[in-house]
Amino acid sequence: MKILALDSSGIVASVAIVEDETLLGEYTVNYKKTHSQTLLPMLDEIGKMTELDLKTVDAIAVAAGPGSFTGLRIGSATAKGLGLALDKPIVAVPTLEALAFNLYDTKGLICPMMDARRSQVYTGIYAYENHELKVRKEQMAVPVTEILEMLEEYKEPVTFLGDGVPVYKDVILRTMRTEISFAPAHVNKQRAGAVAVLGMKYYKDHLAGADPMGRVQAARDHAPEYLRLSQAERERLAREGKQ
């Protein structure tokens, strides 16, 4: 089985191709470029380097949100366009689940954190049980203080990762009383390799008739999961007196 994966949900742009148990290639950039400038050239380059015939992929996995509204739209549109052109399904992988998957078999809790501005984060709580990633708290958009209070209730060690960590590291260090650690640079941001491997798992589950969350979708039906309104939408509602 061969899965092409895209992640442009945050400040990192990443493309990967996984075939069965092998990561054939991964191209990740986190440097002064917009995703509209990077994603397609990266896809083209990784295709050349791995001699990839896009027609041979079984599905296209994409980080489906939450995250940057613009980044999610670019990733979604790219995946959707490829899916429609190639007649391939889309596997919508939750962004924060893929981030947590970077830290395979880590002991204790895993808390990915993406900066959602206005003192909020996109976050969730995850843990490994018998080598399987389990969701303790689903993806959410909450004030950073709220997720830290939730974590304290578990009284377990916590590993933090994501682009929200540098923004709120001082708050985390001041607040947390349980044992904490921070993921190192090579696994602390989005990686399409993780999206691809999770996407393959979800696609196999779907083929086996086990896809209760509906993660495998026809390309025409795919849409990002934003979790909250965009700033423009919030401002419009505020002007209309609805927020």
mmCIF file of C-alpha atoms in Angstrom:
data_model
loop_
_atom_site.group_PDB
_atom_site.id
_atom_site.type_symbol
_atom_site.label_atom_id
_atom_site.label_comp_id
_atom_site.label_asym_id
_atom_site.label_seq_id
_atom_site.Cartn_x
_atom_site.Cartn_y
_atom_site.Cartn_z
ATOM 1 C CA MET A 1 0.000 0.000 0.000
ATOM 2 C CA LYS A 2 1.257 3.468 -0.876
ATOM 3 C CA ILE A 3 0.115 6.686 0.822
ATOM 4 C CA LEU A 4 0.969 10.249 -0.190
ATOM 5 C CA ALA A 5 0.699 12.716 2.693
ATOM 6 C CA LEU A 6 0.544 16.516 2.995
ATOM 7 C CA ASP A 7 0.707 18.748 6.056
ATOM 8 C CA SER A 8 0.435 22.526 5.843
ATOM 9 C CA SER A 9 -1.643 22.982 8.986
ATOM 10 C CA GLY A 10 0.923 25.104 10.823
ATOM 11 C CA ILE A 11 4.151 26.986 10.203
ATOM 12 C CA VAL A 12 5.783 23.872 8.709
ATOM 13 C CA ALA A 13 5.112 22.551 5.205
ATOM 14 C CA SER A 14 5.697 18.832 4.776
ATOM 15 C CA VAL A 15 5.168 16.177 2.105
ATOM 16 C CA ALA A 16 5.853 12.440 2.440
ATOM 17 C CA ILE A 17 5.331 9.143 0.668
ATOM 18 C CA VAL A 18 5.071 5.851 2.579
ATOM 19 C CA GLU A 19 4.925 2.415 0.976
ATOM 20 C CA ASP A 20 3.960 -0.414 3.339
ATOM 21 C CA GLU A 21 6.492 -0.201 6.207
ATOM 22 C CA THR A 22 8.921 2.125 4.416
ATOM 23 C CA LEU A 23 9.093 5.916 4.440
ATOM 24 C CA LEU A 24 10.295 6.456 0.860
ATOM 25 C CA GLY A 25 10.742 10.194 1.219
ATOM 26 C CA GLU A 26 9.834 13.205 3.323
ATOM 27 C CA TYR A 27 10.368 16.885 2.521
ATOM 28 C CA THR A 28 9.832 19.308 5.384
ATOM 29 C CA VAL A 29 10.479 23.061 5.394
ATOM 30 C CA ASN A 30 10.083 25.602 8.189
ATOM 31 C CA TYR A 31 11.667 28.728 6.777
ATOM 32 C CA LYS A 32 10.210 32.052 5.607
ATOM 33 C CA LYS A 33 8.003 30.711 2.815
ATOM 34 C CA THR A 34 4.255 30.544 2.407
ATOM 35 C CA HIS A 35 2.681 27.149 1.835
ATOM 36 C CA SER A 36 1.371 28.317 -1.530
ATOM 37 C CA GLN A 37 5.023 28.752 -2.548
ATOM 38 C CA THR A 38 6.324 25.484 -1.128
ATOM 39 C CA LEU A 39 3.789 22.659 -1.164
ATOM 40 C CA LEU A 40 3.505 21.884 -4.885
ATOM 41 C CA PRO A 41 7.251 22.316 -5.600
ATOM 42 C CA MET A 42 7.987 20.005 -2.666
ATOM 43 C CA LEU A 43 5.521 17.450 -3.999
ATOM 44 C CA ASP A 44 7.098 17.687 -7.438
ATOM 45 C CA GLU A 45 10.614 17.269 -6.010
ATOM 46 C CA ILE A 46 9.772 14.287 -3.810
ATOM 47 C CA GLY A 47 7.992 12.701 -6.770
ATOM 48 C CA LYS A 48 11.137 13.037 -8.895
ATOM 49 C CA MET A 49 13.462 11.772 -6.166
ATOM 50 C CA THR A 50 11.365 8.656 -5.479
ATOM 51 C CA GLU A 51 10.337 8.144 -9.123
ATOM 52 C CA LEU A 52 6.744 8.346 -7.948
ATOM 53 C CA ASP A 53 3.906 7.762 -10.357
ATOM 54 C CA LEU A 54 1.009 9.486 -8.608
ATOM 55 C CA LYS A 55 -1.403 7.057 -10.216
ATOM 56 C CA THR A 56 0.084 4.282 -8.072
ATOM 57 C CA VAL A 57 -0.840 5.816 -4.699
ATOM 58 C CA ASP A 58 -3.769 4.198 -2.907
ATOM 59 C CA ALA A 59 -4.900 7.289 -1.021
ATOM 60 C CA ILE A 60 -3.904 10.844 -0.139
ATOM 61 C CA ALA A 61 -3.592 11.639 3.551
ATOM 62 C CA VAL A 62 -3.803 15.242 4.678
ATOM 63 C CA ALA A 63 -3.550 16.986 8.042
ATOM 64 C CA ALA A 64 -7.179 18.023 8.218
ATOM 65 C CA GLY A 65 -7.053 20.472 11.098
ATOM 66 C CA PRO A 66 -7.149 22.289 13.302
ATOM 67 C CA GLY A 67 -4.454 24.802 12.474
ATOM 68 C CA SER A 68 -3.765 27.871 10.394
ATOM 69 C CA PHE A 69 -6.879 28.700 8.368
ATOM 70 C CA THR A 70 -4.848 29.620 5.293
ATOM 71 C CA GLY A 71 -2.527 26.641 5.665
ATOM 72 C CA LEU A 72 -5.409 24.207 6.066
ATOM 73 C CA ARG A 73 -7.152 25.594 2.998
ATOM 74 C CA ILE A 74 -3.980 25.219 0.907
ATOM 75 C CA GLY A 75 -3.384 21.659 2.078
ATOM 76 C CA SER A 76 -7.019 20.705 1.655
ATOM 77 C CA ALA A 77 -7.265 22.227 -1.820
ATOM 78 C CA THR A 78 -4.051 20.486 -2.914
ATOM 79 C CA ALA A 79 -5.175 17.109 -1.577
ATOM 80 C CA LYS A 80 -8.652 17.556 -3.006
ATOM 81 C CA GLY A 81 -7.324 18.524 -6.439
ATOM 82 C CA LEU A 82 -5.025 15.506 -6.510
ATOM 83 C CA GLY A 83 -7.802 13.222 -5.308
ATOM 84 C CA LEU A 84 -10.211 14.421 -7.976
ATOM 85 C CA ALA A 85 -7.601 14.260 -10.745
ATOM 86 C CA LEU A 86 -6.372 10.789 -9.775
ATOM 87 C CA ASP A 87 -9.713 9.428 -8.540
ATOM 88 C CA LYS A 88 -8.198 8.630 -5.129
ATOM 89 C CA PRO A 89 -9.776 8.893 -1.671
ATOM 90 C CA ILE A 90 -8.701 11.423 0.950
ATOM 91 C CA VAL A 91 -7.741 10.302 4.454
ATOM 92 C CA ALA A 92 -8.417 13.185 6.858
ATOM 93 C CA VAL A 93 -5.882 12.859 9.677
ATOM 94 C CA PRO A 94 -6.436 15.052 12.759
ATOM 95 C CA THR A 95 -3.491 17.458 12.977
ATOM 96 C CA LEU A 96 -2.921 17.054 16.705
ATOM 97 C CA GLU A 97 -3.156 13.281 16.553
ATOM 98 C CA ALA A 98 -0.427 13.255 13.905
ATOM 99 C CA LEU A 99 1.701 15.538 16.073
ATOM 100 C CA ALA A 100 1.311 13.205 19.047
ATOM 101 C CA PHE A 101 2.214 10.266 16.800
ATOM 102 C CA ASN A 102 5.679 11.830 16.352
ATOM 103 C CA LEU A 103 6.433 10.689 19.907
ATOM 104 C CA TYR A 104 5.775 6.987 19.421
ATOM 105 C CA ASP A 105 5.479 4.956 22.628
ATOM 106 C CA THR A 106 6.388 7.899 24.866
ATOM 107 C CA LYS A 107 5.550 7.206 28.499
ATOM 108 C CA GLY A 108 2.940 9.351 30.227
ATOM 109 C CA LEU A 109 0.804 11.950 28.485
ATOM 110 C CA ILE A 110 1.500 13.731 25.203
ATOM 111 C CA CYS A 111 0.168 17.250 24.771
ATOM 112 C CA PRO A 112 0.566 18.789 21.303
ATOM 113 C CA MET A 113 -0.001 22.540 21.349
ATOM 114 C CA MET A 114 -0.518 24.834 18.370
ATOM 115 C CA ASP A 115 -0.726 28.572 18.888
ATOM 116 C CA ALA A 116 -4.272 29.716 18.130
ATOM 117 C CA ARG A 117 -3.582 33.343 19.164
ATOM 118 C CA ARG A 118 -5.547 35.338 21.755
ATOM 119 C CA SER A 119 -3.975 33.191 24.548
ATOM 120 C CA GLN A 120 -5.613 30.078 23.096
ATOM 121 C CA VAL A 121 -4.154 26.852 21.773
ATOM 122 C CA TYR A 122 -5.326 24.020 19.578
ATOM 123 C CA THR A 123 -4.575 21.016 21.698
ATOM 124 C CA GLY A 124 -5.567 17.568 22.914
ATOM 125 C CA ILE A 125 -4.313 14.917 25.327
ATOM 126 C CA TYR A 126 -2.916 11.590 24.123
ATOM 127 C CA ALA A 127 -1.183 8.545 25.588
ATOM 128 C CA TYR A 128 0.178 5.233 24.376
ATOM 129 C CA GLU A 129 -1.412 2.042 25.650
ATOM 130 C CA ASN A 130 -0.003 -1.283 24.466
ATOM 131 C CA HIS A 131 1.877 0.562 21.702
ATOM 132 C CA GLU A 132 -1.317 2.180 20.381
ATOM 133 C CA LEU A 133 -1.992 5.920 20.436
ATOM 134 C CA LYS A 134 -5.123 6.624 22.470
ATOM 135 C CA VAL A 135 -7.070 9.867 22.716
ATOM 136 C CA ARG A 136 -7.603 10.996 26.310
ATOM 137 C CA LYS A 137 -9.069 14.374 25.300
ATOM 138 C CA GLU A 138 -10.211 15.141 21.760
ATOM 139 C CA GLN A 139 -8.905 18.084 19.749
ATOM 140 C CA MET A 140 -10.076 21.417 21.117
ATOM 141 C CA ALA A 141 -9.437 25.149 21.020
ATOM 142 C CA VAL A 142 -9.081 26.405 24.601
ATOM 143 C CA PRO A 143 -7.153 28.966 26.683
ATOM 144 C CA VAL A 144 -3.686 27.628 27.477
ATOM 145 C CA THR A 145 -4.447 27.810 31.214
ATOM 146 C CA GLU A 146 -7.433 25.505 30.737
ATOM 147 C CA ILE A 147 -5.473 22.687 29.091
ATOM 148 C CA LEU A 148 -2.784 22.948 31.778
ATOM 149 C CA GLU A 149 -5.449 22.544 34.478
ATOM 150 C CA MET A 150 -6.764 19.438 32.687
ATOM 151 C CA LEU A 151 -3.277 17.957 32.530
ATOM 152 C CA GLU A 152 -2.670 18.557 36.232
ATOM 153 C CA GLU A 153 -5.727 16.457 37.078
ATOM 154 C CA TYR A 154 -4.135 13.344 35.539
ATOM 155 C CA LYS A 155 -1.062 13.555 37.811
ATOM 156 C CA GLU A 156 1.063 11.913 35.112
ATOM 157 C CA PRO A 157 4.270 13.020 33.355
ATOM 158 C CA VAL A 158 3.576 15.190 30.280
ATOM 159 C CA THR A 159 5.597 15.747 27.102
ATOM 160 C CA PHE A 160 4.755 18.936 25.196
ATOM 161 C CA LEU A 161 5.338 19.640 21.510
ATOM 162 C CA GLY A 162 4.105 21.940 18.760
ATOM 163 C CA ASP A 163 4.540 25.570 17.719
ATOM 164 C CA GLY A 164 2.567 26.715 20.765
ATOM 165 C CA VAL A 165 5.288 25.525 23.137
ATOM 166 C CA PRO A 166 7.774 28.396 22.539
ATOM 167 C CA VAL A 167 4.913 30.887 22.880
ATOM 168 C CA TYR A 168 3.631 29.516 26.199
ATOM 169 C CA LYS A 169 6.690 27.758 27.634
ATOM 170 C CA ASP A 170 7.010 30.221 30.523
ATOM 171 C CA VAL A 171 3.344 29.683 31.425
ATOM 172 C CA ILE A 172 3.811 25.909 31.269
ATOM 173 C CA LEU A 173 6.883 26.022 33.514
ATOM 174 C CA ARG A 174 5.152 28.293 36.038
ATOM 175 C CA THR A 175 1.919 26.296 36.123
ATOM 176 C CA MET A 176 2.751 22.609 35.898
ATOM 177 C CA ARG A 177 3.577 20.775 39.101
ATOM 178 C CA THR A 178 3.804 17.301 37.571
ATOM 179 C CA GLU A 179 6.871 16.067 35.701
ATOM 180 C CA ILE A 180 7.158 17.690 32.260
ATOM 181 C CA SER A 181 9.447 17.543 29.246
ATOM 182 C CA PHE A 182 9.623 19.162 25.824
ATOM 183 C CA ALA A 183 10.093 17.246 22.568
ATOM 184 C CA PRO A 184 13.369 17.915 20.706
ATOM 185 C CA ALA A 185 13.551 19.830 17.421
ATOM 186 C CA HIS A 186 13.410 16.861 15.028
ATOM 187 C CA VAL A 187 9.987 15.718 16.303
ATOM 188 C CA ASN A 188 8.384 18.822 17.818
ATOM 189 C CA LYS A 189 6.577 20.124 14.709
ATOM 190 C CA GLN A 190 4.323 18.678 12.014
ATOM 191 C CA ARG A 191 5.794 15.915 9.852
ATOM 192 C CA ALA A 192 3.999 14.458 6.857
ATOM 193 C CA GLY A 193 5.628 11.096 7.576
ATOM 194 C CA ALA A 194 3.455 10.783 10.695
ATOM 195 C CA VAL A 195 0.379 11.843 8.701
ATOM 196 C CA ALA A 196 1.200 9.182 6.081
ATOM 197 C CA VAL A 197 1.632 6.329 8.570
ATOM 198 C CA LEU A 198 -1.550 7.236 10.467
ATOM 199 C CA GLY A 199 -3.321 7.721 7.142
ATOM 200 C CA MET A 200 -2.326 4.217 6.107
ATOM 201 C CA LYS A 201 -3.641 2.799 9.371
ATOM 202 C CA TYR A 202 -6.972 4.616 8.985
ATOM 203 C CA TYR A 203 -7.259 3.550 5.352
ATOM 204 C CA LYS A 204 -6.643 -0.105 6.239
ATOM 205 C CA ASP A 205 -9.243 0.182 9.006
ATOM 206 C CA HIS A 206 -11.675 1.635 6.449
ATOM 207 C CA LEU A 207 -11.071 -1.237 4.034
ATOM 208 C CA ALA A 208 -11.748 -3.632 6.905
ATOM 209 C CA GLY A 209 -15.062 -1.884 7.597
ATOM 210 C CA ALA A 210 -13.882 -0.025 10.708
ATOM 211 C CA ASP A 211 -14.015 3.727 10.131
ATOM 212 C CA PRO A 212 -16.442 5.101 12.738
ATOM 213 C CA MET A 213 -15.045 8.634 12.467
ATOM 214 C CA GLY A 214 -15.435 8.722 8.674
ATOM 215 C CA ARG A 215 -11.814 9.657 8.121
ATOM 216 C CA VAL A 216 -11.682 8.192 4.612
ATOM 217 C CA GLN A 217 -13.635 10.440 2.271
ATOM 218 C CA ALA A 218 -14.321 10.926 -1.393
ATOM 219 C CA ALA A 219 -12.199 13.832 -2.601
ATOM 220 C CA ARG A 220 -15.263 15.933 -3.430
ATOM 221 C CA ASP A 221 -16.520 15.606 0.171
ATOM 222 C CA HIS A 222 -13.331 16.588 1.979
ATOM 223 C CA ALA A 223 -13.194 19.796 4.020
ATOM 224 C CA PRO A 224 -10.818 20.968 6.789
ATOM 225 C CA GLU A 225 -11.762 20.898 10.461
ATOM 226 C CA TYR A 226 -11.202 24.402 11.817
ATOM 227 C CA LEU A 227 -12.620 23.965 15.363
ATOM 228 C CA ARG A 228 -13.382 27.684 15.606
ATOM 229 C CA LEU A 229 -14.367 30.633 13.442
ATOM 230 C CA SER A 230 -11.723 32.565 11.543
ATOM 231 C CA GLN A 231 -10.765 36.050 12.735
ATOM 232 C CA ALA A 232 -12.654 37.608 9.824
ATOM 233 C CA GLU A 233 -15.792 35.646 10.732
ATOM 234 C CA ARG A 234 -15.458 36.578 14.424
ATOM 235 C CA GLU A 235 -15.076 40.249 13.527
ATOM 236 C CA ARG A 236 -18.124 40.096 11.246
ATOM 237 C CA LEU A 237 -20.249 38.532 14.001
ATOM 238 C CA ALA A 238 -18.984 41.142 16.478
ATOM 239 C CA ARG A 239 -20.039 43.934 14.105
ATOM 240 C CA GLU A 240 -23.440 42.329 13.775
ATOM 241 C CA GLY A 241 -23.737 42.038 17.568
ATOM 242 C CA LYS A 242 -23.868 38.240 17.543
ATOM 243 C CA GLN A 243 -20.708 37.576 19.542
#
